[in-house]
Each structure stands twice: as structure tokens, then as C-alpha cells.
């Protein structure tokens, strides 16, 4: 690697499955930016050391994935408003003065994929967000800012849904949006957009909400992609909804990180199209 090539990485455990290196390499190719983006596997108790080591190598930026997103803000000098709201970061920027800036582009990626790539407006819509863990926390603020009318947070553990609703209540009031916390079996009525932010499919469990939440034309979105999303997508299709997996969110959150780091917006729709075709 030349001393003029900027170094980036995705840090996680596990990280071997991550498609971020391929996405950023393609962004760099299409925008003419010179950078290297690698995977860095760090021990479960070694995230802080991993970040220090990467900074010592003059790394410029780092994406953070499972299970370190909630640990990341604590290592930053400055956190964006999005990180403060979500309590989690997925993008660290290492500045020349040694400081670290933490941001969270997951929610921006989800909103961009729903509105731009899927062509579904969030403004004035009723949204069901299933789950209240780190993945849900990362997207609730941007969903509110995108103009949703009402967001129902349904989680197996009610107290976690209530905590998430509570921490976002000021933003919801500002946006004149309604926020509701509920347990999945108690969800009634149907929704315009249903977003699965749980790890239930990984646990081998079924979709935790009744199919009555769907109506023909609803967008049923799983934030996962590949085999992990399949059960939810099949369930949505079988009940007449429009299924969509999280591949577009992955590409769009990467595009937001690339923009933050390089000051250039990559052609994310083109890269998503290429990845969808490669997967087909
Ligand atoms: P992540 O960062 O991926 O969100 P997490 O913070 O561990 O991971 O959160 C996992 C989410 O999936 C939680 O909302 C969890 O529900 P609980 O808060 O009740 O634990 C949800 N989840 C995991 N397995 C589930 C299952 N089998 N059925 C329903 N929800 C499940």
C-alpha cells in the first residue's frame, strides 16, 4: 500500500461475512477515490484496543458492526446528534488532530433505501418497527425525521420498547409524530410499512407479529439480507405485502459513511443494482 492511500476498515466479531469491503472498493473505483478498506476481526473484549491500534496505523475511518456499535460512542471525542439519540455508532472518523468523531448512518441508509430505491414515501405513514435492540435504536430517529405519522415499536420485552419510545419522545413531539410501545402479540390493525429489526430469524423463531399487520401493498422490510431475511420475506409475500431485504440499507449506510469520509457521494443505486444482479 502506498503511503498516499488512505486506510479504512470494518471492525466487528464476526466480520468475515461483511460485504462492506466490496461495497467501499466499488465506491472508490466509481468515484476515482484512492483508498484501501479492510476487515478487522477484534476479540469480544478488544474493541477499544482495536480502535487504538487502527488509529496508530493512521487509519482514517472505521465502520463498526456487531457487537460493538453501542461501545463505539464511548471511544469518540465527539458524537453526532444521531449517535446521542441512538446510543450507538457505526461510523468513526479519525481526524488529523487525533480526535475521533462518531456518527450513525444506519438510519439514513434505511430511509434512503425505502424512499429513494423502493420509492415509498415515509411522510404521513403508519410504521410498525419490530424490535427495540441496537438495530431498532439506530433507525428510530431518522424514521421520525423522515416524517412518519405514527411509529409503533413492538418488542418481546416491553420495557425496552418503552425505553426507546421515551428516549425519542422529544423528537417525536417536535415532528408532531405519535410513538407507541407495545408487545408483538398485542399489535392490532395494519400498517403502511413494517420493519423487522429483531434477531428473531437468527434465533430460528418465526415472525413475532400477527399477519394482520400487513395489508396488500404494505412494504415489509427486513433489515437483514440473505438467508437471515428469507423467512420474513416469504411471510410478507404470502400475505400480499411487498417484501424488501436490507441489502439496500447496507449499501446506503455505506454511501453515507463514504460521503462523510471522502466528501463525495458515491453512485449507491448503481452499486445496489450490481449487487442484486450478482446475487440473482
Ligand atoms: P441488535 O443490535 O441486532 O438489535 P440486540 O440489541 O440484541 O441486537 O436486539 C435484538 C432484538 O431482537 C431485540 O429487540 C430482541 O427482543 P428482546 O428485547 O425481547 O430481547 C429481539 N429478538 C431476539 N430474538 C427474538 C425472538 N426469538 N423473538 C422476538 N424478538 C426477538
PDB file of N, CA and C and ligand atoms in Angstrom, residues 66-67 69-70 130-138 154-161 184 196-209 223-224, ligand 1:
ATOM      1  N   UNK A  66     -21.530  -5.554  14.537  1.00  0.00           N
ATOM      2  CA  UNK A  66     -21.867  -6.389  15.689  1.00  0.00           C
ATOM      3  C   UNK A  66     -20.614  -6.909  16.380  1.00  0.00           C
ATOM      4  N   UNK A  67     -20.481  -6.876  17.686  1.00  0.00           N
ATOM      5  CA  UNK A  67     -21.446  -6.364  18.673  1.00  0.00           C
ATOM      6  C   UNK A  67     -20.991  -5.040  19.280  1.00  0.00           C
ATOM      7  N   UNK A  69     -21.390  -1.707  18.294  1.00  0.00           N
ATOM      8  CA  UNK A  69     -21.970  -0.398  17.966  1.00  0.00           C
ATOM      9  C   UNK A  69     -22.302   0.442  19.192  1.00  0.00           C
ATOM     10  N   UNK A  70     -22.690  -0.220  20.291  1.00  0.00           N
ATOM     11  CA  UNK A  70     -23.044   0.572  21.474  1.00  0.00           C
ATOM     12  C   UNK A  70     -21.797   0.956  22.280  1.00  0.00           C
ATOM     13  N   UNK A 130     -40.464  -3.516  14.495  1.00  0.00           N
ATOM     14  CA  UNK A 130     -40.423  -4.704  15.353  1.00  0.00           C
ATOM     15  C   UNK A 130     -39.013  -4.845  15.916  1.00  0.00           C
ATOM     16  N   UNK A 131     -38.905  -4.805  17.242  1.00  0.00           N
ATOM     17  CA  UNK A 131     -37.607  -4.901  17.902  1.00  0.00           C
ATOM     18  C   UNK A 131     -37.270  -3.596  18.608  1.00  0.00           C
ATOM     19  N   UNK A 132     -36.463  -3.686  19.649  1.00  0.00           N
ATOM     20  CA  UNK A 132     -36.063  -2.486  20.383  1.00  0.00           C
ATOM     21  C   UNK A 132     -34.611  -2.600  20.834  1.00  0.00           C
ATOM     22  N   UNK A 133     -33.825  -3.387  20.094  1.00  0.00           N
ATOM     23  CA  UNK A 133     -32.402  -3.512  20.397  1.00  0.00           C
ATOM     24  C   UNK A 133     -31.606  -2.438  19.670  1.00  0.00           C
ATOM     25  N   UNK A 134     -30.314  -2.690  19.505  1.00  0.00           N
ATOM     26  CA  UNK A 134     -29.431  -1.709  18.872  1.00  0.00           C
ATOM     27  C   UNK A 134     -29.858  -1.371  17.451  1.00  0.00           C
ATOM     28  N   UNK A 135     -30.330  -2.371  16.700  1.00  0.00           N
ATOM     29  CA  UNK A 135     -30.698  -2.131  15.303  1.00  0.00           C
ATOM     30  C   UNK A 135     -31.892  -1.179  15.222  1.00  0.00           C
ATOM     31  N   UNK A 136     -32.882  -1.392  16.091  1.00  0.00           N
ATOM     32  CA  UNK A 136     -34.060  -0.517  16.094  1.00  0.00           C
ATOM     33  C   UNK A 136     -33.688   0.887  16.582  1.00  0.00           C
ATOM     34  N   UNK A 137     -32.851   0.941  17.619  1.00  0.00           N
ATOM     35  CA  UNK A 137     -32.456   2.247  18.171  1.00  0.00           C
ATOM     36  C   UNK A 137     -31.754   3.102  17.127  1.00  0.00           C
ATOM     37  N   UNK A 138     -31.003   2.449  16.251  1.00  0.00           N
ATOM     38  CA  UNK A 138     -30.242   3.180  15.236  1.00  0.00           C
ATOM     39  C   UNK A 138     -31.092   3.821  14.165  1.00  0.00           C
ATOM     40  N   UNK A 154     -42.766  -2.447  18.558  1.00  0.00           N
ATOM     41  CA  UNK A 154     -43.250  -3.694  19.152  1.00  0.00           C
ATOM     42  C   UNK A 154     -42.060  -4.566  19.529  1.00  0.00           C
ATOM     43  N   UNK A 155     -41.963  -4.875  20.809  1.00  0.00           N
ATOM     44  CA  UNK A 155     -40.832  -5.693  21.259  1.00  0.00           C
ATOM     45  C   UNK A 155     -41.263  -6.709  22.301  1.00  0.00           C
ATOM     46  N   UNK A 156     -40.644  -7.910  22.200  1.00  0.00           N
ATOM     47  CA  UNK A 156     -40.916  -9.006  23.129  1.00  0.00           C
ATOM     48  C   UNK A 156     -40.797  -8.523  24.574  1.00  0.00           C
ATOM     49  N   UNK A 157     -39.737  -7.771  24.847  1.00  0.00           N
ATOM     50  CA  UNK A 157     -39.556  -7.206  26.189  1.00  0.00           C
ATOM     51  C   UNK A 157     -40.102  -5.780  26.165  1.00  0.00           C
ATOM     52  N   UNK A 158     -41.289  -5.595  26.747  1.00  0.00           N
ATOM     53  CA  UNK A 158     -41.990  -4.310  26.632  1.00  0.00           C
ATOM     54  C   UNK A 158     -41.152  -3.155  27.179  1.00  0.00           C
ATOM     55  N   UNK A 159     -40.439  -3.394  28.282  1.00  0.00           N
ATOM     56  CA  UNK A 159     -39.698  -2.295  28.913  1.00  0.00           C
ATOM     57  C   UNK A 159     -38.667  -1.691  27.965  1.00  0.00           C
ATOM     58  N   UNK A 160     -38.101  -2.515  27.070  1.00  0.00           N
ATOM     59  CA  UNK A 160     -37.112  -1.978  26.126  1.00  0.00           C
ATOM     60  C   UNK A 160     -37.790  -1.101  25.068  1.00  0.00           C
ATOM     61  N   UNK A 161     -38.975  -1.505  24.645  1.00  0.00           N
ATOM     62  CA  UNK A 161     -39.726  -0.671  23.692  1.00  0.00           C
ATOM     63  C   UNK A 161     -40.101   0.652  24.355  1.00  0.00           C
ATOM     64  N   UNK A 184     -45.380  -7.577  20.734  1.00  0.00           N
ATOM     65  CA  UNK A 184     -45.796  -8.012  19.392  1.00  0.00           C
ATOM     66  C   UNK A 184     -47.169  -8.679  19.313  1.00  0.00           C
ATOM     67  N   UNK A 196     -38.700  -5.111  10.204  1.00  0.00           N
ATOM     68  CA  UNK A 196     -38.210  -6.102  11.161  1.00  0.00           C
ATOM     69  C   UNK A 196     -36.778  -5.770  11.567  1.00  0.00           C
ATOM     70  N   UNK A 197     -36.612  -5.350  12.821  1.00  0.00           N
ATOM     71  CA  UNK A 197     -35.279  -5.021  13.334  1.00  0.00           C
ATOM     72  C   UNK A 197     -34.906  -5.987  14.455  1.00  0.00           C
ATOM     73  N   UNK A 198     -35.526  -7.187  14.453  1.00  0.00           N
ATOM     74  CA  UNK A 198     -35.192  -8.163  15.500  1.00  0.00           C
ATOM     75  C   UNK A 198     -34.193  -9.190  14.974  1.00  0.00           C
ATOM     76  N   UNK A 199     -33.651  -9.920  15.921  1.00  0.00           N
ATOM     77  CA  UNK A 199     -32.753 -11.009  15.580  1.00  0.00           C
ATOM     78  C   UNK A 199     -33.518 -12.333  15.636  1.00  0.00           C
ATOM     79  N   UNK A 200     -34.868 -12.271  15.551  1.00  0.00           N
ATOM     80  CA  UNK A 200     -35.671 -13.490  15.748  1.00  0.00           C
ATOM     81  C   UNK A 200     -35.373 -14.550  14.695  1.00  0.00           C
ATOM     82  N   UNK A 201     -35.104 -14.117  13.449  1.00  0.00           N
ATOM     83  CA  UNK A 201     -34.844 -15.110  12.408  1.00  0.00           C
ATOM     84  C   UNK A 201     -33.531 -15.849  12.683  1.00  0.00           C
ATOM     85  N   UNK A 202     -32.562 -15.127  13.246  1.00  0.00           N
ATOM     86  CA  UNK A 202     -31.279 -15.774  13.558  1.00  0.00           C
ATOM     87  C   UNK A 202     -31.466 -16.802  14.662  1.00  0.00           C
ATOM     88  N   UNK A 203     -32.439 -16.541  15.540  1.00  0.00           N
ATOM     89  CA  UNK A 203     -32.705 -17.472  16.644  1.00  0.00           C
ATOM     90  C   UNK A 203     -33.581 -18.637  16.166  1.00  0.00           C
ATOM     91  N   UNK A 204     -33.934 -18.630  14.870  1.00  0.00           N
ATOM     92  CA  UNK A 204     -34.742 -19.712  14.321  1.00  0.00           C
ATOM     93  C   UNK A 204     -36.217 -19.570  14.653  1.00  0.00           C
ATOM     94  N   UNK A 205     -36.595 -18.418  15.215  1.00  0.00           N
ATOM     95  CA  UNK A 205     -38.003 -18.196  15.583  1.00  0.00           C
ATOM     96  C   UNK A 205     -38.755 -17.598  14.392  1.00  0.00           C
ATOM     97  N   UNK A 206     -40.092 -17.687  14.416  1.00  0.00           N
ATOM     98  CA  UNK A 206     -40.904 -17.124  13.345  1.00  0.00           C
ATOM     99  C   UNK A 206     -41.034 -15.620  13.502  1.00  0.00           C
ATOM    100  N   UNK A 207     -41.813 -15.024  12.601  1.00  0.00           N
ATOM    101  CA  UNK A 207     -42.064 -13.585  12.690  1.00  0.00           C
ATOM    102  C   UNK A 207     -42.915 -13.333  13.941  1.00  0.00           C
ATOM    103  N   UNK A 208     -42.485 -12.420  14.814  1.00  0.00           N
ATOM    104  CA  UNK A 208     -43.181 -12.296  16.104  1.00  0.00           C
ATOM    105  C   UNK A 208     -44.481 -11.510  16.101  1.00  0.00           C
ATOM    106  N   UNK A 209     -44.953 -11.002  14.963  1.00  0.00           N
ATOM    107  CA  UNK A 209     -46.227 -10.250  14.949  1.00  0.00           C
ATOM    108  C   UNK A 209     -47.273 -10.984  14.107  1.00  0.00           C
ATOM    109  N   UNK A 223     -34.395  -5.705   7.988  1.00  0.00           N
ATOM    110  CA  UNK A 223     -33.106  -5.018   7.968  1.00  0.00           C
ATOM    111  C   UNK A 223     -31.951  -5.976   7.708  1.00  0.00           C
ATOM    112  N   UNK A 224     -32.237  -7.289   7.748  1.00  0.00           N
ATOM    113  CA  UNK A 224     -31.195  -8.261   7.384  1.00  0.00           C
ATOM    114  C   UNK A 224     -31.304  -8.564   5.892  1.00  0.00           C
TER     115      UNK A 224
HETATM  116  P1  LIG B   1     -29.397  -5.802  17.547  1.00  0.00           P
HETATM  117  O1  LIG B   1     -28.215  -4.929  17.792  1.00  0.00           O
HETATM  118  O2  LIG B   1     -29.276  -6.665  16.329  1.00  0.00           O
HETATM  119  O3  LIG B   1     -30.688  -5.050  17.582  1.00  0.00           O
HETATM  120  P2  LIG B   1     -29.972  -6.713  20.206  1.00  0.00           P
HETATM  121  O4  LIG B   1     -29.674  -5.363  20.752  1.00  0.00           O
HETATM  122  O5  LIG B   1     -29.522  -7.943  20.944  1.00  0.00           O
HETATM  123  O6  LIG B   1     -29.403  -6.867  18.738  1.00  0.00           O
HETATM  124  O7  LIG B   1     -31.565  -6.805  19.984  1.00  0.00           O
HETATM  125  C1  LIG B   1     -32.171  -7.923  19.435  1.00  0.00           C
HETATM  126  C2  LIG B   1     -33.657  -7.625  19.216  1.00  0.00           C
HETATM  127  O8  LIG B   1     -34.289  -8.785  18.644  1.00  0.00           O
HETATM  128  C3  LIG B   1     -34.425  -7.305  20.481  1.00  0.00           C
HETATM  129  O9  LIG B   1     -35.476  -6.434  20.167  1.00  0.00           O
HETATM  130  C4  LIG B   1     -34.940  -8.698  20.883  1.00  0.00           C
HETATM  131  O10 LIG B   1     -36.046  -8.698  21.742  1.00  0.00           O
HETATM  132  P3  LIG B   1     -35.817  -8.571  23.346  1.00  0.00           P
HETATM  133  O11 LIG B   1     -35.514  -7.140  23.604  1.00  0.00           O
HETATM  134  O12 LIG B   1     -37.118  -9.003  23.909  1.00  0.00           O
HETATM  135  O13 LIG B   1     -34.689  -9.498  23.680  1.00  0.00           O
HETATM  136  C5  LIG B   1     -35.328  -9.225  19.526  1.00  0.00           C
HETATM  137  N1  LIG B   1     -35.396 -10.702  19.484  1.00  0.00           N
HETATM  138  C6  LIG B   1     -34.364 -11.569  19.508  1.00  0.00           C
HETATM  139  N2  LIG B   1     -34.800 -12.833  19.420  1.00  0.00           N
HETATM  140  C7  LIG B   1     -36.162 -12.770  19.339  1.00  0.00           C
HETATM  141  C8  LIG B   1     -37.207 -13.725  19.231  1.00  0.00           C
HETATM  142  N3  LIG B   1     -36.943 -15.032  19.171  1.00  0.00           N
HETATM  143  N4  LIG B   1     -38.483 -13.278  19.166  1.00  0.00           N
HETATM  144  C9  LIG B   1     -38.764 -11.950  19.220  1.00  0.00           C
HETATM  145  N5  LIG B   1     -37.813 -10.973  19.319  1.00  0.00           N
HETATM  146  C10 LIG B   1     -36.541 -11.386  19.382  1.00  0.00           C
END
